[in-house]
Short mmCIF file of C-alpha atoms and ligand atoms in Angstrom, two decimals:
data_model
loop_
_atom_site.label_atom_id
_atom_site.label_comp_id
_atom_site.label_asym_id
_atom_site.label_seq_id
_atom_site.Cartn_x
_atom_site.Cartn_y
_atom_site.Cartn_z
CA MET A 76 76.06 69.53 170.63
CA ASP A 77 78.63 69.74 167.74
CA GLN A 78 79.90 66.97 169.42
CA ILE A 79 76.65 65.09 168.10
CA THR A 80 76.60 63.97 164.83
CA MET A 81 74.42 60.62 164.47
CA ALA A 82 70.12 60.14 164.57
CA ALA A 83 70.98 58.81 168.22
CA ARG A 84 69.39 55.18 168.43
CA LEU A 85 67.64 55.78 171.58
CA MET A 86 68.20 58.99 173.83
CA ILE A 87 67.43 58.57 177.54
CA VAL A 88 66.20 61.46 179.28
CA SER A 89 66.49 60.82 182.59
CA ASP A 90 65.50 62.69 186.55
CA LEU A 91 68.70 61.92 188.83
CA ASP A 92 67.31 61.70 192.03
CA HIS A 93 65.00 58.66 193.00
CA THR A 94 65.03 58.14 188.92
CA MET A 95 68.25 57.24 187.85
CA VAL A 96 70.00 57.20 191.88
CA ASP A 97 68.84 55.76 194.44
CA HIS A 98 68.80 56.76 197.81
CA HIS A 99 67.83 53.89 199.56
CA ASP A 100 70.58 51.91 197.74
CA PRO A 101 73.64 52.14 199.15
CA GLU A 102 75.26 49.67 197.47
CA ASN A 103 74.39 51.20 194.16
CA MET A 104 72.76 47.78 192.62
CA SER A 105 70.48 49.44 190.30
CA LEU A 106 72.58 52.12 189.19
CA LEU A 107 75.77 49.80 188.25
CA ARG A 108 73.47 47.18 186.29
CA PHE A 109 71.98 50.57 183.78
CA ASN A 110 75.99 51.65 183.28
CA ALA A 111 77.28 48.08 181.92
CA LEU A 112 73.99 48.13 180.23
CA TRP A 113 74.52 51.78 178.97
CA GLU A 114 78.33 51.27 178.01
CA SER A 115 78.23 47.96 176.67
CA ASN A 116 74.69 48.13 173.94
CA TYR A 117 74.08 52.10 173.95
CA ARG A 118 77.15 54.50 174.82
CA HIS A 119 78.42 53.82 170.87
CA ASP A 120 74.94 55.04 169.16
CA SER A 121 72.76 56.17 172.17
CA LEU A 122 72.21 59.58 173.49
CA LEU A 123 72.36 59.60 177.50
CA VAL A 124 70.44 62.91 179.20
CA PHE A 125 70.53 64.23 182.44
CA SER A 126 67.68 65.80 183.57
CA THR A 127 67.82 67.41 187.08
CA GLY A 128 66.43 69.88 189.35
CA ARG A 129 69.77 70.51 190.98
CA SER A 130 72.18 72.66 190.53
CA PRO A 131 75.39 72.14 188.43
CA ILE A 132 77.20 72.56 192.34
CA LEU A 133 74.49 70.11 194.08
CA TYR A 134 74.76 67.96 190.36
CA LYS A 135 79.05 67.96 190.56
CA GLN A 136 78.27 67.16 194.12
CA LEU A 137 76.38 63.63 193.38
CA ARG A 138 78.76 63.29 191.20
CA LYS A 139 80.96 62.43 193.52
CA GLU A 140 79.00 60.54 195.69
CA LYS A 141 77.19 57.91 193.52
CA PRO A 142 78.69 55.57 190.51
CA MET A 143 77.03 57.78 188.15
CA LEU A 144 78.29 57.77 184.33
CA THR A 145 79.15 61.13 182.02
CA PRO A 146 76.12 62.15 180.10
CA ASP A 147 75.83 63.12 176.63
CA ILE A 148 73.84 66.55 177.64
CA THR A 149 73.32 67.53 181.16
CA ILE A 150 70.06 69.36 181.73
CA MET A 151 70.12 70.74 185.22
CA SER A 152 68.33 74.16 187.25
CA VAL A 153 64.58 72.19 186.15
CA GLY A 154 65.19 72.74 182.80
CA THR A 155 66.69 76.43 182.89
CA GLU A 156 70.41 75.03 182.14
CA ILE A 157 71.99 73.38 179.17
CA THR A 158 75.58 71.64 179.23
CA TYR A 159 77.04 70.00 176.68
CA GLY A 160 79.49 66.46 177.01
CA ASN A 161 82.28 66.44 179.78
CA SER A 162 83.55 69.61 179.62
CA MET A 163 79.84 71.03 179.80
CA LEU A 164 80.02 73.64 177.29
CA PRO A 165 76.82 75.49 177.66
CA ASP A 166 73.73 75.96 175.77
CA ASP A 167 73.60 80.08 175.30
CA GLY A 168 70.33 79.61 173.03
CA TRP A 169 68.64 78.33 175.61
CA VAL A 170 69.98 80.90 177.88
CA GLU A 171 68.50 83.63 175.57
CA ILE A 172 65.48 82.16 174.93
CA LEU A 173 64.76 82.30 178.45
CA SER A 174 65.52 85.78 179.04
CA GLN A 175 62.87 86.40 177.09
CA LYS A 176 59.78 88.00 179.85
CA TRP A 177 61.91 87.44 183.18
CA ASP A 178 62.76 89.15 186.00
CA ARG A 179 64.05 87.54 189.01
CA ASN A 180 63.96 90.97 190.54
CA ILE A 181 59.95 90.96 190.38
CA VAL A 182 59.90 86.73 191.62
CA THR A 183 62.18 87.91 194.67
CA GLU A 184 59.51 91.27 195.42
CA GLU A 185 56.71 88.81 195.43
CA THR A 186 57.92 86.07 196.86
CA ASN A 187 58.73 87.81 200.04
CA LYS A 188 55.63 88.83 200.79
CA PHE A 189 54.75 84.99 201.97
CA PRO A 190 55.96 83.37 205.08
CA GLU A 191 55.03 80.55 204.17
CA LEU A 192 58.22 80.41 201.86
CA THR A 193 61.35 79.45 203.07
CA LEU A 194 64.22 80.56 200.53
CA GLN A 195 66.85 77.15 199.78
CA ALA A 196 70.58 77.06 199.79
CA GLU A 197 72.14 79.82 197.60
CA THR A 198 73.34 77.43 195.32
CA GLU A 199 70.15 76.33 194.16
CA GLN A 200 68.95 79.98 193.54
CA ARG A 201 70.46 80.29 189.52
CA PRO A 202 69.34 82.79 186.90
CA HIS A 203 66.62 81.54 185.75
CA LYS A 204 65.13 79.21 189.03
CA VAL A 205 64.18 81.12 192.10
CA SER A 206 63.70 78.23 194.77
CA PHE A 207 62.36 77.92 197.86
CA TYR A 208 60.74 74.89 200.29
CA VAL A 209 56.76 75.13 201.40
CA ASP A 210 54.76 72.49 203.29
CA LYS A 211 52.72 70.32 201.73
CA THR A 212 49.30 70.95 203.39
CA LYS A 213 49.80 75.24 202.39
CA ALA A 214 51.37 74.38 198.70
CA GLN A 215 48.09 74.45 196.48
CA VAL A 216 47.06 77.93 198.35
CA VAL A 217 50.64 79.75 198.05
CA MET A 218 50.95 78.80 194.30
CA LYS A 219 47.60 80.05 193.51
CA GLU A 220 48.13 83.56 195.33
CA LEU A 221 51.57 83.73 194.40
CA SER A 222 50.42 82.64 190.70
CA ASP A 223 48.21 85.94 190.95
CA CYS A 224 50.33 87.98 192.06
CA LEU A 225 53.10 87.60 189.73
CA ALA A 226 50.94 87.76 187.12
CA LYS A 227 49.23 91.32 187.97
CA ARG A 228 53.34 92.51 187.86
CA GLY A 229 53.32 91.21 184.32
CA LEU A 230 55.91 88.14 184.50
CA ASP A 231 54.83 84.65 182.74
CA VAL A 232 56.35 81.98 185.32
CA LYS A 233 55.85 78.56 185.94
CA ILE A 234 55.52 77.33 189.32
CA ILE A 235 56.35 73.40 190.17
CA TYR A 236 56.05 71.57 193.52
CA SER A 237 58.36 68.59 193.78
CA GLY A 238 58.78 66.30 196.73
CA GLY A 239 56.38 67.91 198.75
CA MET A 240 58.48 70.06 200.01
CA ASP A 241 60.35 72.07 197.06
CA LEU A 242 58.67 75.36 194.76
CA ASP A 243 60.48 76.38 192.34
CA ILE A 244 59.62 79.27 190.14
CA LEU A 245 60.82 79.39 186.33
CA PRO A 246 60.45 80.99 183.33
CA GLN A 247 57.13 80.08 181.60
CA GLY A 248 59.66 78.86 178.67
CA ALA A 249 61.48 76.85 181.34
CA GLY A 250 61.07 73.54 182.55
CA LYS A 251 62.17 69.93 182.04
CA GLY A 252 59.56 69.50 179.25
CA GLN A 253 60.74 72.92 177.33
CA ALA A 254 64.18 72.15 177.52
CA LEU A 255 63.55 68.74 176.62
CA ALA A 256 61.69 70.12 173.45
CA TYR A 257 64.06 72.24 172.37
CA LEU A 258 67.07 69.73 172.47
CA LEU A 259 64.00 67.32 170.46
CA LYS A 260 63.51 70.79 167.80
CA LYS A 261 67.15 70.84 167.23
CA PHE A 262 67.76 67.27 166.21
CA LYS A 263 65.41 67.52 164.31
CA THR A 264 66.29 70.62 162.74
CA GLU A 265 69.97 69.33 161.63
CA GLY A 266 68.42 65.85 160.43
CA ILE A 267 68.71 63.56 163.50
CA PRO A 268 66.17 63.31 165.17
CA PRO A 269 66.60 60.14 167.73
CA VAL A 270 64.76 57.14 166.58
CA ASN A 271 62.97 56.48 170.32
CA THR A 272 63.22 58.24 173.33
CA LEU A 273 62.86 57.49 176.96
CA VAL A 274 62.12 59.90 179.25
CA CYS A 275 62.13 58.95 182.96
CA GLY A 276 60.97 60.60 185.91
CA ASP A 277 59.63 59.97 189.44
CA SER A 278 58.42 63.87 191.03
CA GLY A 279 56.63 66.49 190.08
CA ASN A 280 59.38 68.83 188.41
CA ASP A 281 59.59 65.32 185.71
CA ALA A 282 55.79 65.51 184.69
CA GLU A 283 56.30 67.69 181.75
CA LEU A 284 59.10 65.36 180.23
CA PHE A 285 55.50 62.83 179.68
CA SER A 286 53.99 65.19 177.77
CA ILE A 287 56.24 65.84 175.18
CA PRO A 288 54.74 64.68 171.70
CA ASP A 289 56.46 60.52 171.02
CA VAL A 290 58.42 60.69 173.47
CA TYR A 291 58.26 57.26 175.73
CA GLY A 292 57.77 57.84 179.57
CA VAL A 293 58.49 55.74 183.07
CA MET A 294 57.32 56.54 186.30
CA VAL A 295 59.55 54.68 188.36
CA SER A 296 57.89 52.39 190.69
CA ASN A 297 58.94 54.94 193.62
CA ALA A 298 57.82 58.05 192.18
CA GLN A 299 55.57 60.93 194.37
CA GLU A 300 52.29 61.06 194.74
CA GLU A 301 51.96 64.55 192.59
CA LEU A 302 53.18 62.33 189.45
CA LEU A 303 51.01 59.78 189.58
CA GLN A 304 48.16 62.06 190.54
CA TRP A 305 49.23 64.12 187.57
CA HIS A 306 49.76 61.23 185.18
CA ALA A 307 46.15 60.15 186.53
CA GLU A 308 44.68 63.40 185.56
CA ASN A 309 46.53 63.58 182.71
CA ALA A 310 47.99 60.88 180.62
CA LYS A 311 46.08 57.58 181.83
CA GLY A 312 45.41 56.17 179.12
CA ASN A 313 48.69 56.07 177.28
CA PRO A 314 50.07 53.10 176.16
CA ASN A 315 53.65 54.89 175.91
CA ILE A 316 53.81 55.70 179.50
CA ILE A 317 54.31 53.05 182.11
CA HIS A 318 54.69 52.82 185.95
CA ALA A 319 57.47 50.62 186.93
CA LYS A 320 56.96 47.79 188.68
CA GLU A 321 60.43 48.37 189.96
CA ARG A 322 62.21 51.40 191.41
CA CYS A 323 65.10 53.65 190.41
CA ALA A 324 67.48 52.63 187.45
CA ALA A 325 65.69 49.12 187.33
CA GLY A 326 62.64 50.45 186.36
CA ILE A 327 64.58 52.37 183.53
CA ILE A 328 65.75 48.93 182.45
CA GLU A 329 62.21 47.09 182.80
CA ALA A 330 61.14 50.29 180.91
CA ILE A 331 63.36 49.60 178.25
CA GLY A 332 62.43 45.75 177.80
CA HIS A 333 58.83 47.31 178.03
CA PHE A 334 58.55 49.54 175.27
CA ASN A 335 61.73 46.78 172.96
CA LEU A 336 63.67 49.46 172.90
CA GLY A 337 66.98 47.61 172.63
CA SER A 338 68.71 45.10 174.78
CA ASN A 339 67.57 45.25 178.54
CA SER A 340 69.88 42.64 179.54
CA SER A 341 72.93 44.24 181.49
CA PRO A 342 76.12 41.84 182.28
CA ARG A 343 76.10 42.64 185.44
CA ASP A 344 72.87 40.13 184.99
CA VAL A 345 75.24 37.63 183.47
CA ALA A 346 76.51 34.30 185.96
CA ASN A 347 78.30 32.98 182.89
CA PHE A 348 80.43 34.73 181.05
CA VAL A 349 81.80 32.10 178.25
CA GLU A 350 78.37 31.37 177.66
CA CYS A 351 77.23 34.62 176.86
CA LYS A 352 80.09 35.99 174.84
CA LEU A 353 78.45 34.72 171.26
CA ASP A 354 75.08 37.17 171.54
CA HIS A 355 77.12 40.27 171.60
CA VAL A 356 80.27 41.28 169.39
CA ASN A 357 81.59 44.67 170.09
CA PRO A 358 84.20 45.86 171.90
CA GLY A 359 82.78 47.53 174.29
CA PHE A 360 81.02 44.96 175.95
CA GLU A 361 83.99 42.79 176.24
CA VAL A 362 85.31 46.10 178.53
CA VAL A 363 82.41 46.04 180.41
CA LYS A 364 82.08 42.24 180.87
CA PHE A 365 85.77 42.63 181.49
CA TYR A 366 85.65 44.88 184.35
CA VAL A 367 82.06 43.14 186.00
CA PHE A 368 84.12 40.20 185.99
CA TYR A 369 87.22 41.67 187.83
CA GLU A 370 84.94 42.86 190.65
CA ARG A 371 83.48 40.03 190.93
CA TRP A 372 86.73 38.05 190.91
CA ARG A 373 88.46 40.35 193.60
CA ARG A 374 84.88 40.35 195.79
CA GLY A 375 85.44 36.30 195.79
CA GLU A 376 81.82 36.15 193.91
CA ALA A 377 83.01 34.61 190.89
CA ASP A 378 80.73 32.15 189.28
CA ASN A 379 82.83 29.94 186.12
CA CYS A 380 84.97 33.25 185.84
CA GLU A 381 88.26 30.38 185.95
CA LEU A 382 87.10 29.51 183.37
CA TYR A 383 87.25 33.54 181.45
CA LEU A 384 89.92 33.91 183.27
CA ALA A 385 92.05 30.91 181.07
CA SER A 386 90.40 31.97 177.55
CA MET A 387 91.34 35.39 178.44
CA GLU A 388 95.32 34.05 179.20
CA ALA A 389 95.43 32.04 176.40
CA SER A 390 94.65 34.33 174.40
CA CYS A 391 97.10 36.83 175.41
CA ASP A 392 99.96 37.71 173.01
CA PRO A 393 102.74 36.64 175.08
CA SER A 394 104.36 40.02 174.53
CA ALA A 395 101.63 42.35 174.77
CA ILE A 396 102.17 45.25 178.16
CA VAL A 397 100.31 47.17 180.04
CA VAL A 398 101.72 50.97 180.81
CA PHE A 399 100.36 51.77 184.11
CA PRO A 400 100.09 55.55 185.45
CA SER A 401 103.56 54.85 187.03
CA ALA A 402 105.01 54.28 183.64
CA VAL A 403 105.80 51.30 184.97
CA GLU A 404 105.40 48.20 182.35
CA LYS A 405 103.88 44.59 182.36
CA THR A 406 103.25 42.48 180.35
CA LEU A 407 99.99 41.74 180.18
CA LEU A 408 100.34 37.62 181.16
CA GLU A 409 101.98 38.66 184.61
CA CYS A 410 99.18 41.15 185.61
CA ILE A 411 96.60 38.32 184.92
CA HIS A 412 98.56 35.90 186.99
CA THR A 413 98.73 38.65 189.30
CA LEU A 414 94.85 38.72 189.21
CA LYS A 415 94.24 35.06 189.71
CA GLY A 416 96.42 35.27 193.20
CA CYS A 417 93.61 38.14 194.45
CA TYR A 418 90.67 36.67 194.38
CA GLY A 419 88.18 37.08 196.49
CA ASP A 420 91.00 39.71 198.35
CA GLN A 421 87.93 42.52 198.30
CA LYS A 422 85.69 40.09 199.95
CA GLY A 423 83.29 41.80 202.28
CA LYS A 424 84.53 44.94 201.99
CA GLN A 425 82.92 47.97 200.00
CA PHE A 426 84.66 47.48 195.92
CA ARG A 427 82.86 48.14 193.14
CA VAL A 428 84.30 48.51 189.69
CA TRP A 429 82.78 50.15 186.77
CA VAL A 430 83.96 51.90 183.55
CA ASP A 431 82.65 54.62 181.63
CA ARG A 432 82.63 56.80 178.09
CA VAL A 433 83.41 53.76 176.38
CA LEU A 434 84.30 54.94 172.69
CA SER A 435 85.86 52.31 170.21
CA THR A 436 87.30 53.09 166.74
CA PRO A 437 88.44 50.20 164.30
CA ILE A 438 91.97 50.56 163.42
CA GLY A 439 92.18 47.50 161.34
CA SER A 440 89.41 45.01 160.23
CA SER A 441 89.80 42.96 163.03
CA THR A 442 91.39 45.80 165.68
CA TRP A 443 90.10 48.30 167.84
CA LEU A 444 91.44 51.03 170.32
CA VAL A 445 89.04 51.51 173.31
CA LYS A 446 89.15 54.40 174.98
CA PHE A 447 87.30 54.58 178.66
CA ASP A 448 87.57 56.09 182.37
CA LYS A 449 87.88 52.69 184.49
CA TRP A 450 86.57 53.29 188.02
CA GLU A 451 87.19 51.43 191.45
CA LEU A 452 85.23 52.31 194.52
CA CYS A 453 87.14 50.91 197.15
CA GLY A 454 86.19 51.28 201.05
CA ASP A 455 85.92 55.22 201.19
CA GLU A 456 88.20 55.77 198.18
CA ARG A 457 87.34 56.13 194.06
CA CYS A 458 89.86 56.13 191.99
CA CYS A 459 90.21 56.11 187.93
CA CYS A 460 91.84 55.63 185.30
CA VAL A 461 91.42 57.14 181.79
CA THR A 462 92.09 53.76 179.57
CA THR A 463 92.98 53.02 176.37
CA ALA A 464 93.39 49.17 174.87
CA LYS A 465 94.17 47.51 171.75
CA ILE A 466 91.14 44.79 171.61
CA ASN A 467 91.48 42.05 169.00
CA ALA A 468 88.87 39.94 167.58
CA LYS A 469 90.09 36.03 167.99
CA GLY A 470 89.48 33.82 164.92
CA SER A 471 88.01 34.92 161.83
CA GLY A 472 85.38 37.05 162.90
CA ALA A 473 84.06 38.86 165.84
CA LEU A 474 81.71 35.70 166.91
CA ASP A 475 84.38 33.59 168.48
CA GLY A 476 85.84 35.86 171.49
CA TYR A 477 87.79 38.83 171.69
CA ALA A 478 91.88 39.14 173.45
CA TRP A 479 92.87 41.75 174.90
CA ALA A 480 96.28 42.90 173.38
CA ASN A 481 98.43 46.50 174.89
CA MET A 482 96.70 48.59 177.66
CA GLN A 483 97.71 51.85 178.67
CA GLN A 484 96.63 53.56 181.81
CA LYS A 485 96.44 57.25 183.33
CA TRP A 486 95.27 58.45 186.53
CA LEU A 487 92.23 61.09 186.47
CA GLU A 488 93.21 64.29 187.66
CA GLY A 489 91.91 64.23 191.64
CA TYR A 490 91.71 60.66 191.61
CA GLU A 491 94.67 58.80 192.00
CA LYS A 492 95.24 56.00 194.31
CA LYS A 493 97.43 56.98 197.26
CA ASP A 494 98.79 53.28 197.79
CA ASP A 495 98.54 51.63 194.10
CA SER A 496 100.11 48.55 194.88
CA THR A 497 96.69 46.95 195.05
CA TRP A 498 95.69 48.63 191.57
CA LEU A 499 95.67 45.75 188.67
CA PHE A 500 94.44 46.84 185.68
C1 LIG B 19 66.41 69.87 193.49
C2 LIG B 19 67.13 71.41 193.41
C3 LIG B 19 66.23 72.01 194.41
C4 LIG B 19 64.54 72.17 193.42
C5 LIG B 19 64.15 70.25 193.33
C6 LIG B 19 63.26 70.43 192.50
O1 LIG B 19 66.82 69.12 194.54
O2 LIG B 19 68.24 71.34 194.52
O3 LIG B 19 66.57 73.12 193.78
O4 LIG B 19 63.62 72.90 194.14
O5 LIG B 19 65.05 69.93 193.10
O6 LIG B 19 62.73 70.54 191.44
MG1 LIG B 20 63.43 63.05 191.09
#
């Protein structure tokens, strides 16, 4: 939280499974489109919050399986754990609040009496969350009886049913909605409330997100029955909540457009980069655009990309160098030349490139130091280089485009490329 010092232009609070992440899309196209949009247009002045039912262990597992960005804030275990930044620093204040009027042992004792409840995996049992599976047909009855039992024992709990199978028991003050309310209150106290907040979800545990005052909401097109029903009963006339036409992350992009919360055009949707350069004048956009182009080039899907490459070559300072993780140095011109010869070398293969944590700092009137993580998925191998690049505005202003100067890359620990001969940038 200490790192957040500015009021966010847009705070997106999104569920992961079947909302940000589409498990029915092996190509992860909508997620990659969202990533490119976020890093090019929002990363520098907005906040990305993931709010998931998953425990930290299952959350980290998902991050290894899918091309996900690093959020500014991570809310896990159905709003019972809040962490900040890449290092996932826990919010101890939140833990303290949740511990009031909560006794995990009593929950376990009482739930033992229900044969309809099947305990979930050990990883999903958390200090302020006890989770089961229960058959859809029995859920309503079990929830009512269980709630009575726990009330008799003096506990004030919240029971949430999601995905037509998961039953979570949490302290009454917990949940995704309460966790968001807690964050919003914190931002307000510090004088930095987000200008706009958009909540995104698909299932039962997301419902409370939509009842937080003054937020926009999107239920993705593939939302579960239980969420749509909650909406029909509780929020039907609210114009700030939509049921998107599009699935998952594409539904989030749709909502950004619908509510006019900022740009909703992802660099991945741009066919011709030469034409689009005038609309966007930040170096973060340049980085995203370059790597979308790079992916297309190597996948052999480039449309008008020759022109873009030629303009890059033309704007290259002949002395600009790239330092690779191996400490080998090449001139940028040599690298571009190598790239030229690699058109379509990944055609028909699983090859995706995305950037994360793009951060640009001005170091002069027309020069920026841009730091970012460059990820490359190549078949089953996933590699990442922490990259620092110097980027100059061409000509008199940013409207003339950008030129890449020096660049330096270091492997992110655990994501080194085994055979780095095909790593170009
Ligand atoms: C995630 C969690 C699970 C929880 C479910 C619904 O799948 O892993 O424990 O029950 O979300 O909240
Ligand atoms: Mg979900």
